[in-house]
Amino acid sequence: MEIKIVKDVMEENEALAKNVRERLRAGGQSMFNIMSSPGSGKTAILEKLIPIIQSRGYRVAVIEGDITTSNDADRLTPLNIPVALINTDSWGGDCHLGSNVILGAMDLLESEIADIFLIENVGNLVCPAEFDTGADSNIVLISVTEGEDKPLKYPLMFRVSSLAVINKMDIAEFLETDVPLIKRNILQINPEMKVLEASAKKDLGLGEIADWIVERHLSLKG
Amino acid sequence: MEIKIVKDVMEENEALAKNVRERLRAGGQSMFNIMSSPGSGKTAILEKLIPIIQSRGYRVAVIEGDITTSNDADRLTPLNIPVALINTDSWGGDCHLGSNVILGAMDLLESEIADIFLIENVGNLVCPAEFDTGADSNIVLISVTEGEDKPLKYPLMFRVSSLAVINKMDIAEFLETDVPLIKRNILQINPEMKVLEASAKKDLGLGEIADWIVERHLSLKG
């Protein structure tokens, strides 16, 4: 019985995710869903990545998911872009964003104001992977502080993503992190994954992430 | 309707958690549930902590929760203690351990073989906090790599825990982590929390964690 209900929720989520994508295509827009553990650096990456995407001529809006607080959304204020904040504690502290709230956020943002939407999902390597947000592509961040085996232990997250960003590369050497092993573990789970290295703190690798997003955006726009 | 069902699952979980605790009291045993983000160092702490607890004359068994893989359980093999591994992917990749599987693990372990049970929950700052495992106390780990604001962003985890361990203290200075701010944020959410600093890598603070656990064990044993 429980399984039946989970399936219903999932089916509704899939249907609404399809709506999100139809709306994106109609507007010549695209959406990217960024996921990771808490503290891997999603907001720090966004702070540096968004100006680069803007400098290439694209308008960016952000959908911020957090259980509670506006900490992450506040950090994006200096960018002066449209941000929709979703606090999931109003419906029980959900550990992910569903496609229903993404549709709501698109309404809130008046969706024509952006070319590229970036979702910062709730910090979590499990549940966000299970729920299609309606985004065109999923991006997973992993920090060099988290241990090399995370792709093997949280495989669904790495299976549903198209781009993996290994963040905090500036401290990899100090921590003696085996970065090639992280890459091998990612590719073992998802051989199609594009893997990029970055450091939001030291401005490394952000141009490549922007390239990847813009290229996808253009191919989706057709 | 969805809310109704979640409540039923929660009620069942509470009832079974009560069973776990009754069984622990009957056996003069205690159980501690360790939770954190992926990669905060739960397994590394266990590897060093368990021999210390053993050296004080207590038998330890571990219940390991992971979505998939036996990586963490394998790392405990050298300790030569009873370990029950729970892979949640067999029922949909659950992001937490419920009290039902803890009861199952106690059966599997033949529960009389330990004085103190340690649960290593699934790496996740959200869902494990929502489900009472039946453990006597919850312990939350936070690593200095994760950012100072995590207690504010994942408050339930810090509300349901009695001990917070700030791990990877050996790299706090290098990362310029504001450890006093982490502590203030923890105490803002839960003024009753005991907060300890540790480094599993450098063997710092593990005796204090063992002290805390043994003291709780003795007071529960009565």
PDB file of C-alpha atoms in Angstrom, chain A residues 126 130 152-156 159, chain B residues 64-70 85-97 101 122:
ATOM      1  CA  VAL A 126      19.491  11.186  -1.771  1.00  0.00           C
ATOM      2  CA  GLU A 130      14.437  10.752  -6.828  1.00  0.00           C
ATOM      3  CA  LEU A 152      29.411   4.614  -5.280  1.00  0.00           C
ATOM      4  CA  LYS A 153      27.373   5.179  -2.111  1.00  0.00           C
ATOM      5  CA  TYR A 154      24.830   7.571  -3.632  1.00  0.00           C
ATOM      6  CA  PRO A 155      24.647   6.163  -7.170  1.00  0.00           C
ATOM      7  CA  LEU A 156      21.193   7.439  -8.148  1.00  0.00           C
ATOM      8  CA  ARG A 159      23.026   8.366 -12.594  1.00  0.00           C
TER       9      ARG A 159
ATOM     10  CA  GLU B  64      25.413   0.402   9.487  1.00  0.00           C
ATOM     11  CA  GLY B  65      22.934   2.134   7.229  1.00  0.00           C
ATOM     12  CA  ASP B  66      23.761   2.851   3.622  1.00  0.00           C
ATOM     13  CA  ILE B  67      21.732   3.204   0.470  1.00  0.00           C
ATOM     14  CA  THR B  68      24.054   0.755  -1.223  1.00  0.00           C
ATOM     15  CA  THR B  69      27.584  -0.713  -0.933  1.00  0.00           C
ATOM     16  CA  SER B  70      29.233  -2.277   2.115  1.00  0.00           C
ATOM     17  CA  LEU B  85      24.603  -3.791   7.432  1.00  0.00           C
ATOM     18  CA  ILE B  86      21.333  -2.341   6.174  1.00  0.00           C
ATOM     19  CA  ASN B  87      21.238  -1.393   2.488  1.00  0.00           C
ATOM     20  CA  THR B  88      18.113   0.668   2.020  1.00  0.00           C
ATOM     21  CA  ASP B  89      18.075   0.353  -1.751  1.00  0.00           C
ATOM     22  CA  SER B  90      16.166  -2.900  -1.390  1.00  0.00           C
ATOM     23  CA  TRP B  91      13.135  -0.820  -0.414  1.00  0.00           C
ATOM     24  CA  GLY B  92      13.529   2.182  -2.675  1.00  0.00           C
ATOM     25  CA  GLY B  93      16.725   3.843  -1.510  1.00  0.00           C
ATOM     26  CA  ASP B  94      15.337   5.223   1.765  1.00  0.00           C
ATOM     27  CA  CYS B  95      17.348   8.173   2.988  1.00  0.00           C
ATOM     28  CA  HIS B  96      17.064   7.138   6.642  1.00  0.00           C
ATOM     29  CA  LEU B  97      16.805   4.118   8.918  1.00  0.00           C
ATOM     30  CA  VAL B 101      14.924  -2.050  10.361  1.00  0.00           C
ATOM     31  CA  VAL B 122      22.464   7.134   6.134  1.00  0.00           C
TER      32      VAL B 122
END
